[in-house]
GROMACS .gro file of N, CA and C in nm:
model
  297
    1MET      N    1  -1.898   0.204  -1.651
    1MET     CA    2  -1.766   0.145  -1.637
    1MET      C    3  -1.670   0.248  -1.578
    2VAL      N    4  -1.582   0.202  -1.492
    2VAL     CA    5  -1.485   0.289  -1.427
    2VAL      C    6  -1.382   0.337  -1.530
    3THR      N    7  -1.327   0.455  -1.507
    3THR     CA    8  -1.227   0.511  -1.598
    3THR      C    9  -1.089   0.510  -1.532
    4LYS      N   10  -0.988   0.521  -1.616
    4LYS     CA   11  -0.849   0.528  -1.567
    4LYS      C   12  -0.833   0.650  -1.475
    5GLU      N   13  -0.895   0.760  -1.511
    5GLU     CA   14  -0.886   0.882  -1.431
    5GLU      C   15  -0.944   0.860  -1.292
    6GLU      N   16  -1.057   0.788  -1.283
    6GLU     CA   17  -1.118   0.760  -1.153
    6GLU      C   18  -1.026   0.671  -1.069
    7ILE      N   19  -0.963   0.575  -1.134
    7ILE     CA   20  -0.871   0.487  -1.062
    7ILE      C   21  -0.752   0.566  -1.009
    8LEU      N   22  -0.693   0.649  -1.093
    8LEU     CA   23  -0.578   0.728  -1.048
    8LEU      C   24  -0.618   0.824  -0.936
    9GLU      N   25  -0.738   0.878  -0.945
    9GLU     CA   26  -0.784   0.970  -0.840
    9GLU      C   27  -0.798   0.898  -0.707
   10VAL      N   28  -0.854   0.777  -0.706
   10VAL     CA   29  -0.871   0.704  -0.580
   10VAL      C   30  -0.734   0.656  -0.528
   11LEU      N   31  -0.640   0.628  -0.619
   11LEU     CA   32  -0.506   0.588  -0.575
   11LEU      C   33  -0.431   0.701  -0.507
   12LYS      N   34  -0.476   0.824  -0.529
   12LYS     CA   35  -0.415   0.938  -0.459
   12LYS      C   36  -0.448   0.934  -0.310
   13GLN      N   37  -0.538   0.846  -0.269
   13GLN     CA   38  -0.569   0.829  -0.126
   13GLN      C   39  -0.466   0.739  -0.058
   14VAL      N   40  -0.380   0.675  -0.137
   14VAL     CA   41  -0.280   0.582  -0.083
   14VAL      C   42  -0.145   0.654  -0.080
   15SER      N   43  -0.096   0.677   0.040
   15SER     CA   44   0.032   0.747   0.055
   15SER      C   45   0.140   0.654   0.108
   16ASP      N   46   0.261   0.682   0.067
   16ASP     CA   47   0.376   0.615   0.125
   16ASP      C   48   0.398   0.682   0.260
   17PRO      N   49   0.376   0.612   0.370
   17PRO     CA   50   0.384   0.676   0.501
   17PRO      C   51   0.524   0.724   0.538
   18GLU      N   52   0.625   0.669   0.476
   18GLU     CA   53   0.762   0.713   0.505
   18GLU      C   54   0.793   0.846   0.437
   19ILE      N   55   0.727   0.871   0.322
   19ILE     CA   56   0.755   0.992   0.246
   19ILE      C   57   0.645   1.096   0.266
   20GLY      N   58   0.523   1.049   0.291
   20GLY     CA   59   0.412   1.141   0.311
   20GLY      C   60   0.354   1.195   0.182
   21MET      N   61   0.362   1.116   0.076
   21MET     CA   62   0.311   1.158  -0.054
   21MET      C   63   0.240   1.039  -0.116
   22ASP      N   64   0.135   1.066  -0.195
   22ASP     CA   65   0.057   0.958  -0.255
   22ASP      C   66   0.133   0.888  -0.368
   23VAL      N   67   0.092   0.764  -0.395
   23VAL     CA   68   0.162   0.679  -0.491
   23VAL      C   69   0.153   0.731  -0.634
   24VAL      N   70   0.048   0.805  -0.666
   24VAL     CA   71   0.034   0.859  -0.802
   24VAL      C   72   0.134   0.972  -0.822
   25ASN      N   73   0.137   1.068  -0.732
   25ASN     CA   74   0.230   1.180  -0.747
   25ASN      C   75   0.375   1.139  -0.729
   26LEU      N   76   0.398   1.030  -0.656
   26LEU     CA   77   0.535   0.978  -0.645
   26LEU      C   78   0.580   0.911  -0.775
   27GLY      N   79   0.486   0.881  -0.863
   27GLY     CA   80   0.521   0.815  -0.989
   27GLY      C   81   0.535   0.665  -0.975
   28LEU      N   82   0.470   0.607  -0.875
   28LEU     CA   83   0.481   0.463  -0.851
   28LEU      C   84   0.384   0.380  -0.934
   29VAL      N   85   0.282   0.444  -0.991
   29VAL     CA   86   0.185   0.372  -1.073
   29VAL      C   87   0.231   0.380  -1.218
   30TYR      N   88   0.267   0.264  -1.273
   30TYR     CA   89   0.321   0.259  -1.409
   30TYR      C   90   0.215   0.236  -1.515
   31ASP      N   91   0.111   0.158  -1.483
   31ASP     CA   92   0.012   0.126  -1.585
   31ASP      C   93  -0.120   0.090  -1.519
   32VAL      N   94  -0.228   0.126  -1.585
   32VAL     CA   95  -0.363   0.089  -1.541
   32VAL      C   96  -0.438   0.038  -1.663
   33GLN      N   97  -0.490  -0.084  -1.653
   33GLN     CA   98  -0.569  -0.144  -1.759
   33GLN      C   99  -0.705  -0.183  -1.701
   34ILE      N  100  -0.809  -0.161  -1.777
   34ILE     CA  101  -0.944  -0.195  -1.735
   34ILE      C  102  -1.001  -0.297  -1.832
   35ASN      N  103  -1.052  -0.406  -1.777
   35ASN     CA  104  -1.114  -0.510  -1.859
   35ASN      C  105  -1.248  -0.544  -1.794
   36GLY      N  106  -1.353  -0.474  -1.837
   36GLY     CA  107  -1.484  -0.493  -1.776
   36GLY      C  108  -1.483  -0.444  -1.633
   37ASP      N  109  -1.510  -0.535  -1.539
   37ASP     CA  110  -1.512  -0.495  -1.398
   37ASP      C  111  -1.383  -0.533  -1.325
   38ARG      N  112  -1.280  -0.567  -1.402
   38ARG     CA  113  -1.149  -0.599  -1.343
   38ARG      C  114  -1.048  -0.491  -1.381
   39VAL      N  115  -0.964  -0.457  -1.285
   39VAL     CA  116  -0.862  -0.355  -1.306
   39VAL      C  117  -0.725  -0.419  -1.281
   40TYR      N  118  -0.633  -0.393  -1.372
   40TYR     CA  119  -0.497  -0.443  -1.361
   40TYR      C  120  -0.403  -0.323  -1.350
   41ILE      N  121  -0.322  -0.325  -1.245
   41ILE     CA  122  -0.232  -0.212  -1.219
   41ILE      C  123  -0.090  -0.264  -1.205
   42LYS      N  124   0.002  -0.196  -1.272
   42LYS     CA  125   0.144  -0.222  -1.252
   42LYS      C  126   0.199  -0.105  -1.173
   43MET      N  127   0.263  -0.138  -1.061
   43MET     CA  128   0.323  -0.031  -0.983
   43MET      C  129   0.452  -0.078  -0.920
   44THR      N  130   0.527   0.015  -0.868
   44THR     CA  131   0.655  -0.014  -0.807
   44THR      C  132   0.664   0.055  -0.673
   45MET      N  133   0.775   0.042  -0.609
   45MET     CA  134   0.805   0.111  -0.484
   45MET      C  135   0.930   0.195  -0.507
   46THR      N  136   0.957   0.284  -0.415
   46THR     CA  137   1.076   0.368  -0.429
   46THR      C  138   1.204   0.287  -0.413
   47ALA      N  139   1.196   0.174  -0.342
   47ALA     CA  140   1.312   0.086  -0.324
   47ALA      C  141   1.263  -0.057  -0.299
   48PRO      N  142   1.339  -0.156  -0.346
   48PRO     CA  143   1.299  -0.296  -0.325
   48PRO      C  144   1.289  -0.334  -0.177
   49THR      N  145   1.359  -0.262  -0.092
   49THR     CA  146   1.358  -0.293   0.051
   49THR      C  147   1.255  -0.213   0.129
   50CYS      N  148   1.165  -0.147   0.061
   50CYS     CA  149   1.062  -0.066   0.127
   50CYS      C  150   0.985  -0.152   0.228
   51PRO      N  151   0.990  -0.118   0.356
   51PRO     CA  152   0.925  -0.202   0.457
   51PRO      C  153   0.772  -0.196   0.456
   52VAL      N  154   0.715  -0.096   0.390
   52VAL     CA  155   0.569  -0.082   0.390
   52VAL      C  156   0.506  -0.129   0.259
   53THR      N  157   0.583  -0.198   0.175
   53THR     CA  158   0.531  -0.247   0.047
   53THR      C  159   0.401  -0.324   0.061
   54PRO      N  160   0.393  -0.425   0.149
   54PRO     CA  161   0.266  -0.500   0.158
   54PRO      C  162   0.148  -0.411   0.196
   55TRP      N  163   0.169  -0.317   0.284
   55TRP     CA  164   0.062  -0.227   0.327
   55TRP      C  165   0.017  -0.138   0.211
   56ILE      N  166   0.112  -0.081   0.137
   56ILE     CA  167   0.078   0.007   0.025
   56ILE      C  168   0.000  -0.070  -0.081
   57LEU      N  169   0.045  -0.190  -0.115
   57LEU     CA  170  -0.025  -0.270  -0.216
   57LEU      C  171  -0.166  -0.306  -0.170
   58SER      N  172  -0.179  -0.342  -0.044
   58SER     CA  173  -0.310  -0.375   0.012
   58SER      C  174  -0.404  -0.255   0.010
   59GLU      N  175  -0.355  -0.140   0.049
   59GLU     CA  176  -0.436  -0.018   0.048
   59GLU      C  177  -0.477   0.021  -0.094
   60ALA      N  178  -0.385   0.008  -0.188
   60ALA     CA  179  -0.416   0.041  -0.327
   60ALA      C  180  -0.527  -0.050  -0.379
   61GLN      N  181  -0.517  -0.180  -0.351
   61GLN     CA  182  -0.619  -0.274  -0.394
   61GLN      C  183  -0.753  -0.242  -0.330
   62LYS      N  184  -0.752  -0.213  -0.201
   62LYS     CA  185  -0.876  -0.181  -0.129
   62LYS      C  186  -0.942  -0.056  -0.186
   63GLU      N  187  -0.864   0.047  -0.212
   63GLU     CA  188  -0.920   0.172  -0.265
   63GLU      C  189  -0.981   0.152  -0.404
   64VAL      N  190  -0.911   0.081  -0.490
   64VAL     CA  191  -0.962   0.060  -0.625
   64VAL      C  192  -1.087  -0.027  -0.622
   65GLU      N  193  -1.086  -0.130  -0.539
   65GLU     CA  194  -1.203  -0.218  -0.530
   65GLU      C  195  -1.323  -0.151  -0.464
   66SER      N  196  -1.301  -0.035  -0.401
   66SER     CA  197  -1.413   0.038  -0.342
   66SER      C  198  -1.491   0.117  -0.447
   67LEU      N  199  -1.435   0.131  -0.567
   67LEU     CA  200  -1.503   0.204  -0.673
   67LEU      C  201  -1.621   0.124  -0.728
   68GLU      N  202  -1.730   0.195  -0.753
   68GLU     CA  203  -1.845   0.131  -0.816
   68GLU      C  204  -1.806   0.083  -0.954
   69GLY      N  205  -1.842  -0.041  -0.984
   69GLY     CA  206  -1.810  -0.098  -1.114
   69GLY      C  207  -1.682  -0.179  -1.117
   70VAL      N  208  -1.610  -0.184  -1.003
   70VAL     CA  209  -1.488  -0.264  -0.996
   70VAL      C  210  -1.514  -0.386  -0.909
   71GLU      N  211  -1.504  -0.504  -0.970
   71GLU     CA  212  -1.521  -0.630  -0.897
   71GLU      C  213  -1.390  -0.671  -0.830
   72ALA      N  214  -1.278  -0.652  -0.903
   72ALA     CA  215  -1.149  -0.694  -0.849
   72ALA      C  216  -1.038  -0.608  -0.908
   73ALA      N  217  -0.936  -0.586  -0.827
   73ALA     CA  218  -0.817  -0.513  -0.871
   73ALA      C  219  -0.697  -0.604  -0.848
   74ASP      N  220  -0.624  -0.627  -0.955
   74ASP     CA  221  -0.502  -0.707  -0.948
   74ASP      C  222  -0.384  -0.612  -0.961
   75ILE      N  223  -0.298  -0.613  -0.862
   75ILE     CA  224  -0.184  -0.522  -0.863
   75ILE      C  225  -0.056  -0.604  -0.875
   76GLU      N  226   0.019  -0.572  -0.978
   76GLU     CA  227   0.147  -0.639  -1.002
   76GLU      C  228   0.260  -0.545  -0.959
   77LEU      N  229   0.344  -0.594  -0.871
   77LEU     CA  230   0.460  -0.518  -0.827
   77LEU      C  231   0.574  -0.544  -0.925
   78VAL      N  232   0.624  -0.439  -0.987
   78VAL     CA  233   0.731  -0.452  -1.086
   78VAL      C  234   0.852  -0.367  -1.043
   79TRP      N  235   0.967  -0.404  -1.095
   79TRP     CA  236   1.090  -0.330  -1.061
   79TRP      C  237   1.155  -0.270  -1.184
   80GLU      N  238   1.095  -0.290  -1.300
   80GLU     CA  239   1.147  -0.233  -1.424
   80GLU      C  240   1.038  -0.150  -1.487
   81PRO      N  241   1.061  -0.029  -1.525
   81PRO     CA  242   1.186   0.042  -1.503
   81PRO      C  243   1.203   0.077  -1.355
   82GLN      N  244   1.326   0.087  -1.315
   82GLN     CA  245   1.355   0.123  -1.176
   82GLN      C  246   1.306   0.265  -1.148
   83TRP      N  247   1.240   0.283  -1.035
   83TRP     CA  248   1.188   0.414  -0.997
   83TRP      C  249   1.303   0.510  -0.967
   84THR      N  250   1.287   0.633  -1.009
   84THR     CA  251   1.379   0.740  -0.974
   84THR      C  252   1.297   0.863  -0.936
   85PRO      N  253   1.355   0.957  -0.863
   85PRO     CA  254   1.281   1.079  -0.827
   85PRO      C  255   1.233   1.158  -0.948
   86ASP      N  256   1.293   1.139  -1.063
   86ASP     CA  257   1.248   1.208  -1.185
   86ASP      C  258   1.106   1.169  -1.223
   87MET      N  259   1.057   1.055  -1.173
   87MET     CA  260   0.923   1.007  -1.207
   87MET      C  261   0.814   1.077  -1.127
   88MET      N  262   0.853   1.154  -1.027
   88MET     CA  263   0.754   1.223  -0.944
   88MET      C  264   0.692   1.339  -1.021
   89SER      N  265   0.568   1.370  -0.987
   89SER     CA  266   0.502   1.485  -1.048
   89SER      C  267   0.568   1.614  -0.999
   90ASP      N  268   0.543   1.721  -1.072
   90ASP     CA  269   0.595   1.851  -1.028
   90ASP      C  270   0.539   1.886  -0.891
   91TYR      N  271   0.413   1.850  -0.868
   91TYR     CA  272   0.352   1.876  -0.737
   91TYR      C  273   0.430   1.807  -0.626
   92ALA      N  274   0.464   1.679  -0.645
   92ALA     CA  275   0.538   1.605  -0.542
   92ALA      C  276   0.675   1.666  -0.520
   93LYS      N  277   0.743   1.701  -0.628
   93LYS     CA  278   0.876   1.761  -0.615
   93LYS      C  279   0.869   1.891  -0.537
   94GLU      N  280   0.765   1.969  -0.565
   94GLU     CA  281   0.747   2.096  -0.495
   94GLU      C  282   0.719   2.073  -0.347
   95GLN      N  283   0.627   1.980  -0.317
   95GLN     CA  284   0.590   1.953  -0.178
   95GLN      C  285   0.706   1.895  -0.098
   96LEU      N  286   0.793   1.822  -0.164
   96LEU     CA  287   0.906   1.758  -0.096
   96LEU      C  288   1.035   1.839  -0.111
   97ASN      N  289   1.022   1.963  -0.162
   97ASN     CA  290   1.136   2.054  -0.179
   97ASN      C  291   1.249   1.989  -0.256
   98MET      N  292   1.215   1.933  -0.371
   98MET     CA  293   1.315   1.864  -0.453
   98MET      C  294   1.348   1.939  -0.582
   99TYR      N  295   1.321   2.067  -0.586
   99TYR     CA  296   1.356   2.146  -0.704
   99TYR      C  297   1.492   2.204  -0.688
   0.00000   0.00000   0.00000
């Protein structure tokens, strides 16, 4: 069975092309639940008007479904809590010179 760590690792392959940082380090992934061979992910975007939202969601689903043991990935786009730069990892803040 796939693990949450494996899912988060593969989601690091999905970057916001406008920012140049992956969705995990940006803090956009809020929750990951595994139920057998199905994965449920709650994630957000940096802004509701993000023009690449459909692409990011599609890429995230494709990457997770590429994992052995995952039949389907359902990604729910949520806006609560609202994303802020404080949600980024220290790595992302360092790479984006936000310290």
